[in-house]
Amino acid sequence: MVVFKVARVETTPIDGQKPGTSGLRKKVKVFVQPNYLENFVQSTFNALTPEKVRGATLVVSGDGRYYSKDAIQIIIKMAAANGVRRIWVGQNGLLSTPAVSAVIRERVGIDGSRASGGFILTASHNPGGPHEDFGIKYNMENGGPAPEGITDKIYENTKAIKEYFNAENLPDVDISTVGVTSFQGPEGQFDVEVFDSANDYLKLMKSIFDFDSIRKLLSSSKFTFCYDALHGVAGAYAKRIFVEELGAQESSLLNCMPKEDFGGGHPDPNLTYAKELVARMGLGKSNPQDEPPEFGAAADGDADRNMILGKRFFVTPSDSVAIIAANAVDAIPYFSAGLKGVARSMPTSAALDVVAKHLNLKFFEVPTGWKFFGNLMDAGLCSVCGEESFGTGSDHIREKDGIWAVLAWLSILAHKNKENLGGEKLVTVEDIVRQHWATYGRHYYTRYDYENVDAGAAKELMACLVKLQSSLSEVNEIVKGTHSDVSKVVHADEFEYKDPVDGSISKHQGIRYLFEDGSRLVFRLSGTGSEGATIRLYIEQYEKDPAKINRDSQEALAPLVEVALKLSKLQEFTGRTAPTVIT
Ligand code: VG1
Ligand code: CO
């Protein structure tokens, strides 16, 4: 057995290591600077209580993007030197973000050990490769992202760090082969266990969904299916789950080979970046040669996001979580005893609110970022939750879960088509959504993203929007001057959240303009970008009248969009005449 020594390495603080909405994300060229990753990892160890490090079992894996393999070796050596007992690594370093959460919560090692946390190496939906992004975040014992209390501490530590610990003579561990490698250090044995990336996650999915009924749907000749992993880590699960377990055709998988640079693409499942899927589903500009599949879905780099499509039909993520919540008890065995409650992030549309009201469910509105759902779930207050940013999930883990969302939709389709598979016409994705609107009303919704805007200009724009909030009469003058038939603003503020479980307060979580008819405009700066600033503009309008629920959403929202651009003076501040992405 190799015996390793612990070296104390001197270092100095590096600027800008403040974790954002979901961890630290920077260009690879920033991460590869001497001590950059090391400082952050040591600062994380130092932010945890000693028993979560010394003698502990930690998971280290990610979406497989460029620099992951090097980063895993660095973290293994530092963990050994910091007295960690065991590191668990998904084969080839691959684990989706939801799978890491599942592994922390559920997996039991061969020697009965359980993990108390883990590092996820991903920059999620940001592109990968030597010139693109890398990222790292820490998840806690409950399988969820570290709460702000911890991420603040990590950041403080990065500003004062003087030293880190490293097992310099520990050889690189082969992470391509399943098995355990053991080493001997000053404090005893240290193990690295490499395990199958999909087993634990698959087991969990089988305990939640009725795989038999989904299999009947997917193997029926009437139902056609397509899944696009955008070369992200979802590919490590898709074949196993959709093809081998559930009987989908292998040809229904697109871009399911994980790649370090995501094939040069932007692994973000939306109508702009999931081009191939969008075209195949008949949503592109030109008509596809073949009849589009009945159902299509995509994931982001780390497979926690999902986009759900029907034939020539797009399901907004805000509608998706509402529809899942409305159908969960009937269609998904895990929820058969009822939902404990539901939650959404603030900018997500109020479609879920209406379902919660109808079904008399507890309801919560939290700031953007999955970490805020965790406390509610740990306290047994929330079963299903979602974000407008293509994130949907439940209390089976503490991350959003892209494949879970697809299985949830397939379960709903299987349930609605139970008696139909031999019959004439299937109940389609579009039918389900239109039926939902007819019952609950429709929340027209769109998000405009202005990516890589000058950071100073973006800050100024936000400051002006906040200042404007002090005079609603001035606001309404602008509103009415732009479009007289747009409703009036009755309340404007910056969203502030008090966690109902631990009482912690999060301020400045987005600028809101709330209208008399329930419409909303929300402005936020992204916390996940790695360069410049990204301004997000969220626009929503509720329509209850069944005669008006089938309009084109961009058309229906055009007046509100115009108002938003006027209020924010967006073009003046940024010089942009059009958003980078519309979802
Ligand atoms: C974005 C989304 C947010 C999501 C976050 C992480 O954050 O808006 O809803 O939770 O990404 O998702 P921001 O701060 O850029 O708006 V992922 O898939 O990057 O882990
Ligand atoms: Co993601």
XYZ file of C-alpha atoms and ligand atoms in Angstrom:
604
model
C 0.000 0.000 0.000
C 1.342 3.442 -0.921
C 2.178 5.546 2.133
C 1.625 9.262 1.616
C 2.958 12.296 3.439
C 1.090 15.492 4.187
C 2.633 18.719 2.938
C 1.635 22.147 4.173
C 1.725 24.483 1.194
C 1.862 28.245 1.594
C -0.547 30.274 -0.473
C -2.067 33.739 -0.674
C -5.686 34.814 -1.242
C -6.957 35.111 -4.819
C -9.667 37.656 -5.620
C -13.117 36.819 -6.859
C -13.776 33.405 -5.320
C -17.298 34.269 -4.198
C -19.703 31.414 -4.994
C -22.670 32.559 -7.117
C -26.210 31.198 -7.488
C -24.783 27.699 -7.706
C -21.098 27.491 -6.852
C -17.952 29.107 -8.233
C -17.880 29.353 -12.025
C -14.996 30.809 -13.995
C -13.174 30.356 -17.252
C -10.866 27.331 -17.298
C -7.893 29.656 -17.725
C -8.780 31.187 -14.359
C -9.176 27.808 -12.650
C -5.824 26.491 -13.852
C -3.873 29.349 -12.237
C -1.540 28.109 -9.507
C -3.425 27.507 -6.241
C -6.782 28.694 -7.626
C -8.679 25.437 -7.162
C -6.580 24.499 -4.120
C -7.457 27.737 -2.306
C -11.159 27.204 -2.902
C -11.110 23.557 -1.842
C -9.125 24.252 1.336
C -11.431 27.190 2.124
C -14.363 24.811 1.788
C -12.799 22.244 4.120
C -12.118 25.039 6.605
C -15.743 26.220 6.411
C -17.075 22.808 7.468
C -17.138 21.455 10.999
C -14.095 19.186 11.526
C -16.115 15.948 11.725
C -17.460 16.624 8.222
C -13.876 16.447 6.982
C -11.735 14.290 9.285
C -12.686 10.659 8.928
C -15.518 11.590 6.562
C -16.649 10.123 3.241
C -16.986 12.668 0.423
C -18.200 12.419 -3.162
C -16.202 14.092 -5.950
C -17.516 14.035 -9.524
C -19.236 16.151 -12.109
C -20.476 16.646 -15.631
C -17.174 15.598 -17.200
C -16.309 18.974 -18.654
C -12.755 19.937 -19.569
C -10.424 20.115 -16.521
C -12.655 17.796 -14.438
C -10.199 14.910 -14.469
C -7.319 17.085 -13.279
C -9.520 18.716 -10.664
C -10.626 15.329 -9.303
C -6.983 14.258 -8.795
C -6.189 17.548 -7.049
C -9.190 17.212 -4.728
C -8.389 13.579 -3.922
C -4.864 14.556 -2.824
C -6.109 17.477 -0.753
C -8.843 15.401 0.837
C -6.310 12.764 1.853
C -4.108 15.440 3.385
C -7.030 16.960 5.273
C -7.834 13.681 6.974
C -10.814 12.604 4.836
C -11.277 8.840 5.150
C -12.850 8.018 1.800
C -13.516 9.620 -1.553
C -16.233 8.278 -3.813
C -15.896 8.964 -7.520
C -18.374 8.107 -10.265
C -16.700 6.105 -13.037
C -14.668 8.443 -15.270
C -15.506 11.208 -12.845
C -19.053 11.375 -14.153
C -22.049 11.973 -11.937
C -24.948 14.252 -12.782
C -25.759 16.902 -10.196
C -28.955 15.059 -9.174
C -27.020 11.788 -8.996
C -24.487 13.345 -6.594
C -27.391 14.435 -4.432
C -28.849 10.924 -4.572
C -25.493 9.307 -3.798
C -24.933 11.535 -0.756
C -28.418 10.748 0.533
C -28.811 7.096 -0.374
C -25.595 5.284 -1.163
C -24.074 2.875 1.336
C -20.452 1.887 0.664
C -19.225 -1.709 0.722
C -18.002 -1.162 4.289
C -21.272 0.438 5.394
C -19.980 3.996 5.049
C -22.149 6.938 4.044
C -21.129 10.259 2.532
C -21.428 13.500 4.433
C -21.096 15.793 1.439
C -19.449 16.243 -1.888
C -17.851 18.451 -4.504
C -19.733 18.775 -7.790
C -17.525 19.804 -10.668
C -19.708 21.602 -13.167
C -20.572 24.942 -14.647
C -23.963 23.489 -15.527
C -25.391 25.026 -18.699
C -22.274 27.108 -19.465
C -20.124 25.853 -22.361
C -17.030 23.750 -21.641
C -13.550 23.343 -23.119
C -10.124 24.945 -22.664
C -11.513 28.411 -23.446
C -14.843 28.006 -21.693
C -16.115 27.480 -18.164
C -15.332 25.239 -15.237
C -17.085 25.249 -11.896
C -17.174 23.726 -8.447
C -19.707 23.657 -5.669
C -20.090 21.897 -2.368
C -23.182 19.938 -1.357
C -24.033 19.129 2.234
C -25.124 16.040 4.092
C -28.742 16.430 2.961
C -27.532 16.245 -0.647
C -28.301 19.902 -1.310
C -26.091 22.856 -2.216
C -24.374 24.515 0.723
C -26.619 27.220 2.161
C -25.588 30.880 2.138
C -24.181 30.622 5.672
C -21.572 28.160 4.401
C -20.895 29.761 1.014
C -20.323 33.099 2.778
C -17.862 31.393 5.102
C -16.057 29.770 2.178
C -15.720 33.180 0.550
C -14.411 34.757 3.764
C -11.865 31.952 4.034
C -10.672 32.502 0.463
C -9.892 36.094 1.393
C -7.674 35.120 4.317
C -6.152 31.797 3.270
C -2.451 31.279 4.042
C -1.944 27.549 3.573
C -3.442 24.367 2.215
C -2.707 20.702 2.771
C -1.704 18.296 0.068
C -0.700 14.643 -0.174
C 1.961 15.419 -2.717
C 3.327 11.922 -3.193
C -0.101 10.298 -3.564
C -0.176 8.911 -7.107
C -3.045 9.746 -9.492
C -5.895 7.298 -9.019
C -7.336 5.408 -11.990
C -10.925 6.692 -12.084
C -11.862 4.790 -15.226
C -12.180 1.425 -13.487
C -14.700 0.489 -10.803
C -13.011 -0.562 -7.571
C -11.299 0.609 -4.393
C -7.713 1.866 -4.121
C -6.314 2.196 -0.608
C -3.474 4.326 0.719
C -1.849 4.782 4.076
C -1.390 8.239 5.563
C -0.278 9.733 8.861
C -3.807 9.384 10.231
C -4.509 5.918 8.891
C -6.099 4.479 5.797
C -7.474 6.531 2.924
C -9.640 4.945 0.204
C -10.782 6.037 -3.207
C -13.785 4.091 -4.420
C -14.800 4.349 -8.062
C -18.355 3.184 -8.713
C -20.875 2.926 -11.523
C -22.315 6.384 -12.248
C -25.881 5.256 -12.912
C -26.696 2.408 -10.481
C -27.712 4.382 -7.404
C -29.638 6.949 -9.401
C -31.494 4.302 -11.381
C -32.427 2.505 -8.180
C -33.879 5.718 -6.783
C -35.871 6.423 -9.969
C -37.314 2.909 -9.839
C -38.526 3.557 -6.313
C -40.358 6.713 -7.426
C -41.956 5.869 -10.776
C -43.950 2.989 -12.166
C -41.392 1.764 -14.717
C -43.819 -0.848 -16.073
C -46.385 1.695 -17.124
C -43.732 3.985 -18.650
C -42.310 0.987 -20.514
C -45.726 0.227 -21.987
C -45.931 3.781 -23.280
C -42.365 3.992 -24.608
C -42.459 0.637 -26.328
C -45.842 1.280 -27.905
C -45.612 1.866 -31.642
C -47.977 4.807 -31.291
C -45.680 6.757 -29.034
C -42.495 8.335 -30.344
C -39.771 9.807 -28.187
C -36.564 11.794 -28.419
C -34.008 12.760 -25.768
C -31.125 15.172 -26.293
C -28.341 15.209 -23.688
C -26.500 18.005 -25.542
C -23.323 15.948 -24.933
C -23.673 16.511 -21.206
C -23.569 13.983 -18.403
C -27.230 12.994 -18.938
C -25.823 10.802 -21.677
C -24.334 8.545 -18.992
C -27.895 7.801 -17.804
C -30.069 8.103 -20.896
C -29.236 4.822 -22.610
C -29.430 2.852 -19.387
C -32.754 4.314 -18.323
C -34.671 5.136 -21.486
C -33.402 2.382 -23.770
C -32.339 -0.538 -21.568
C -34.884 -0.156 -18.779
C -37.816 1.492 -20.508
C -37.667 0.151 -24.047
C -37.177 3.329 -26.062
C -35.468 2.998 -29.451
C -31.744 3.688 -29.398
C -32.299 6.070 -32.314
C -34.359 8.260 -30.008
C -31.194 9.408 -28.207
C -29.445 12.496 -29.523
C -25.982 13.709 -28.429
C -25.861 11.197 -25.608
C -22.090 10.772 -25.588
C -20.686 12.974 -22.779
C -17.930 15.236 -24.143
C -15.473 17.530 -22.413
C -16.519 20.447 -24.598
C -20.150 19.394 -25.133
C -19.347 19.063 -28.824
C -18.583 22.766 -28.979
C -22.184 23.637 -28.128
C -23.914 25.440 -25.332
C -25.381 22.676 -23.119
C -28.445 24.691 -22.195
C -31.801 23.056 -22.903
C -33.837 25.867 -24.390
C -35.281 26.734 -27.780
C -32.137 28.614 -28.806
C -29.387 26.171 -27.843
C -31.063 22.751 -28.246
C -31.201 23.328 -32.002
C -31.174 19.741 -33.190
C -33.976 18.645 -30.894
C -36.017 21.741 -31.652
C -35.757 20.990 -35.367
C -36.627 17.335 -34.899
C -39.692 18.267 -32.840
C -40.984 20.446 -35.656
C -40.406 23.700 -33.800
C -37.655 25.022 -36.027
C -38.051 27.415 -38.931
C -38.042 24.692 -41.573
C -40.333 21.679 -41.440
C -38.574 18.396 -40.575
C -38.602 15.630 -43.181
C -39.966 13.068 -40.766
C -43.073 13.381 -38.644
C -41.850 14.792 -35.289
C -41.941 12.550 -32.203
C -44.792 12.835 -29.715
C -42.434 13.770 -26.932
C -39.014 15.388 -26.778
C -36.786 16.457 -23.937
C -33.311 17.834 -23.339
C -30.919 18.273 -20.434
C -28.141 20.696 -19.577
C -24.462 19.848 -18.982
C -24.938 18.494 -15.456
C -28.411 17.065 -16.169
C -30.294 18.967 -13.513
C -32.287 20.964 -16.070
C -34.933 19.765 -18.469
C -36.820 21.076 -21.444
C -40.101 19.346 -22.255
C -41.507 19.458 -25.774
C -44.497 17.955 -27.472
C -44.896 17.545 -31.208
C -44.498 21.125 -32.526
C -45.167 22.319 -29.001
C -43.080 23.931 -26.261
C -43.963 23.538 -22.584
C -42.794 26.483 -20.494
C -40.936 25.321 -17.391
C -43.336 27.310 -15.210
C -46.267 25.412 -16.690
C -44.355 22.150 -16.459
C -43.957 22.246 -12.677
C -47.607 23.255 -12.266
C -48.756 20.375 -14.471
C -46.538 17.890 -12.661
C -47.914 19.095 -9.317
C -51.505 18.860 -10.555
C -51.042 15.272 -11.766
C -48.451 13.882 -9.361
C -50.759 12.071 -6.969
C -52.563 10.182 -9.741
C -49.624 9.464 -12.009
C -46.554 8.974 -9.798
C -46.483 6.279 -7.079
C -44.003 8.251 -4.913
C -46.659 10.934 -4.415
C -49.699 8.681 -4.038
C -50.174 9.670 -0.384
C -50.444 13.331 -1.371
C -48.146 16.341 -1.723
C -46.739 17.980 1.387
C -46.592 21.321 -0.342
C -45.196 22.995 -3.447
C -42.720 25.795 -4.067
C -41.348 27.926 -6.865
C -38.647 30.541 -7.246
C -39.836 34.126 -7.306
C -39.397 34.811 -11.039
C -41.202 31.558 -11.947
C -44.763 32.159 -13.138
C -47.688 31.852 -10.760
C -49.134 28.825 -12.586
C -48.064 26.705 -9.621
C -49.784 29.088 -7.191
C -53.129 28.463 -8.874
C -52.691 24.686 -8.622
C -51.708 25.002 -4.964
C -54.829 27.013 -4.277
C -57.110 24.577 -6.122
C -55.625 21.572 -4.349
C -55.334 23.348 -1.025
C -51.582 22.761 -0.782
C -48.950 24.618 1.218
C -47.177 27.021 -1.088
C -43.823 28.821 -0.899
C -42.089 31.447 -3.027
C -38.298 31.440 -2.615
C -35.377 33.316 -4.206
C -33.687 31.981 -7.335
C -31.385 29.006 -6.731
C -32.142 25.482 -5.612
C -30.500 25.856 -2.211
C -33.611 27.638 -0.934
C -35.883 24.629 -1.521
C -33.751 22.320 0.622
C -34.796 23.657 4.009
C -38.480 23.377 3.095
C -37.989 19.790 2.000
C -35.942 18.831 5.044
C -38.753 20.220 7.182
C -41.346 18.161 5.303
C -43.076 21.220 3.860
C -42.547 20.715 0.155
C -42.791 17.791 -2.272
C -42.596 19.352 -5.736
C -40.830 22.536 -6.791
C -39.525 24.316 -9.824
C -37.881 27.283 -11.456
C -38.627 29.025 -14.716
C -35.045 28.294 -15.777
C -35.857 24.721 -16.825
C -35.451 23.314 -13.333
C -37.974 20.923 -11.838
C -37.674 18.496 -8.986
C -38.968 16.981 -5.805
C -37.977 15.993 -2.309
C -36.485 12.683 -3.504
C -33.182 14.606 -3.558
C -32.045 18.191 -2.900
C -31.200 19.253 -6.437
C -33.335 19.818 -9.469
C -33.455 16.725 -11.596
C -33.610 16.701 -15.381
C -34.251 12.993 -15.925
C -36.749 12.895 -13.059
C -38.752 15.613 -14.831
C -38.800 13.590 -18.042
C -39.924 10.487 -16.146
C -42.607 12.575 -14.427
C -43.952 13.719 -17.800
C -43.775 10.195 -19.220
C -45.692 9.009 -16.144
C -48.407 11.590 -16.730
C -48.614 10.625 -20.396
C -48.699 6.919 -19.470
C -51.450 7.588 -16.948
C -53.586 9.624 -19.357
C -53.117 7.042 -22.096
C -53.593 3.932 -19.998
C -56.650 2.877 -21.956
C -55.511 4.525 -25.185
C -52.437 2.709 -26.372
C -54.437 0.340 -28.508
C -57.013 2.950 -29.520
C -57.306 5.734 -32.029
C -55.557 8.828 -30.770
C -53.133 9.468 -27.946
C -53.568 12.215 -25.391
C -50.593 14.380 -26.355
C -48.315 16.749 -24.468
C -50.151 19.633 -26.111
C -53.550 18.217 -25.064
C -52.373 17.989 -21.454
C -51.116 21.568 -21.422
C -54.204 23.035 -23.120
C -56.447 21.112 -20.755
C -54.454 22.505 -17.849
C -54.896 26.071 -19.120
C -58.623 25.493 -19.567
C -58.894 24.382 -15.938
C -56.522 26.795 -14.222
C -56.114 29.683 -16.649
C -52.906 30.441 -18.515
C -49.851 32.344 -17.396
C -48.299 33.807 -20.498
C -44.624 33.898 -19.725
C -41.330 34.788 -21.299
C -37.785 35.520 -20.204
C -35.375 37.793 -22.045
C -31.667 37.310 -21.331
C -29.090 39.921 -22.240
C -25.822 38.040 -21.901
C -22.347 39.485 -21.448
C -23.483 43.060 -20.920
C -21.035 45.585 -19.458
C -21.125 44.922 -15.696
C -21.128 48.605 -14.753
C -24.001 49.419 -17.089
C -26.017 46.484 -15.753
C -25.519 47.644 -12.177
C -26.596 51.162 -13.067
C -29.700 49.876 -14.816
C -30.664 47.897 -11.721
C -30.013 50.842 -9.438
C -32.270 53.060 -11.559
C -35.049 50.462 -11.467
C -34.839 50.365 -7.682
C -34.868 54.148 -7.451
C -37.876 54.358 -9.734
C -39.808 52.128 -7.342
C -40.149 54.950 -4.845
C -42.597 56.765 -7.117
C -45.415 54.593 -8.430
C -47.041 57.611 -10.071
C -43.918 58.154 -12.153
C -43.851 54.420 -12.943
C -47.462 54.461 -14.075
C -46.918 57.532 -16.197
C -44.262 55.565 -18.104
C -46.503 52.481 -18.263
C -49.530 54.323 -19.569
C -47.399 56.466 -21.863
C -46.056 53.310 -23.475
C -49.272 51.294 -23.669
C -52.489 52.715 -22.325
C -54.186 49.313 -22.168
C -51.555 47.748 -19.924
C -52.769 47.452 -16.330
C -51.241 49.707 -13.687
C -48.400 48.945 -11.283
C -49.752 48.615 -7.743
C -46.625 47.472 -5.953
C -42.898 47.581 -6.617
C -40.090 46.267 -4.455
C -36.959 44.168 -4.222
C -37.810 40.613 -3.284
C -36.714 39.643 0.193
C -37.079 36.159 1.641
C -37.324 35.000 5.185
C -36.722 31.281 5.383
C -39.709 29.888 7.312
C -37.576 27.082 8.740
C -34.405 28.759 10.012
C -35.511 32.403 9.910
C -32.533 33.475 7.775
C -33.133 36.493 5.562
C -31.998 36.924 1.949
C -32.239 40.446 0.552
C -32.041 41.964 -2.947
C -33.353 38.845 -4.670
C -34.799 40.555 -7.729
C -36.624 43.746 -8.628
C -40.372 43.323 -8.965
C -43.078 45.423 -10.548
C -46.494 43.964 -9.762
C -49.547 45.006 -11.775
C -53.187 45.291 -10.767
C -54.269 42.434 -13.075
C -51.641 40.043 -11.654
C -49.065 40.685 -14.378
C -45.460 40.918 -13.229
C -42.168 42.270 -14.434
C -39.047 41.031 -12.701
C -35.446 42.107 -13.271
C -32.413 40.216 -11.964
C -28.712 39.974 -12.577
C -27.520 36.432 -13.180
C -25.308 34.846 -10.544
C -23.994 32.021 -12.713
C -22.160 33.792 -15.530
C -18.381 33.925 -15.724
C -17.883 37.109 -17.745
C -19.552 40.544 -17.713
C -23.137 40.599 -16.538
C -26.304 38.916 -17.708
C -29.544 40.833 -17.245
C -32.642 38.695 -16.954
C -36.035 40.170 -17.619
C -39.035 38.031 -16.653
C -42.463 38.886 -18.029
C -45.731 37.318 -17.001
C -49.430 37.872 -17.587
C -52.354 35.816 -16.313
C -55.361 35.041 -18.509
C -58.398 33.312 -17.104
C -60.780 33.845 -20.014
C -60.936 30.520 -21.920
C -61.470 32.466 -25.137
C -58.079 34.125 -24.764
C -55.818 31.323 -23.575
C -54.625 30.110 -26.944
C -52.734 33.119 -28.224
C -49.100 33.170 -29.252
C -47.203 34.046 -26.105
C -44.741 36.557 -27.620
C -47.685 38.328 -29.215
C -49.732 38.330 -26.007
C -46.806 39.694 -24.016
C -45.581 42.283 -26.520
C -47.128 45.303 -24.745
C -45.652 44.278 -21.366
C -42.258 43.687 -22.957
C -42.356 47.167 -24.378
C -43.216 48.571 -20.951
C -40.340 46.650 -19.375
C -37.836 47.979 -21.896
C -39.073 51.536 -21.331
C -39.026 51.306 -17.537
C -35.497 49.902 -17.505
C -34.130 52.053 -20.352
C -32.455 48.857 -21.374
C -31.244 49.983 -24.770
C -29.894 53.247 -23.369
C -27.904 51.488 -20.680
C -26.653 48.465 -22.603
C -26.790 49.420 -26.255
C -28.659 46.186 -26.920
C -31.614 46.226 -29.284
C -32.469 42.557 -28.804
C -31.932 39.900 -26.139
C -29.344 37.132 -26.572
C -31.867 34.440 -25.696
C -35.640 34.418 -25.396
C -37.251 31.550 -23.523
C -29.616 30.416 -13.142
C -31.119 30.271 -13.072
C -31.526 29.717 -11.726
C -30.789 28.388 -11.479
C -29.300 28.591 -11.616
C -28.518 27.312 -11.495
O -29.194 31.331 -12.162
O -31.755 31.506 -13.318
O -32.918 29.560 -11.693
O -31.081 27.905 -10.205
O -29.004 29.153 -12.893
O -28.904 26.387 -12.461
P -28.848 32.858 -12.487
O -28.338 33.432 -11.203
O -27.857 32.828 -13.606
O -30.130 33.469 -12.949
V -27.771 25.289 -13.066
O -28.531 24.247 -14.009
O -26.604 26.378 -13.505
O -27.098 24.528 -11.678
Co -27.424 22.586 -14.416
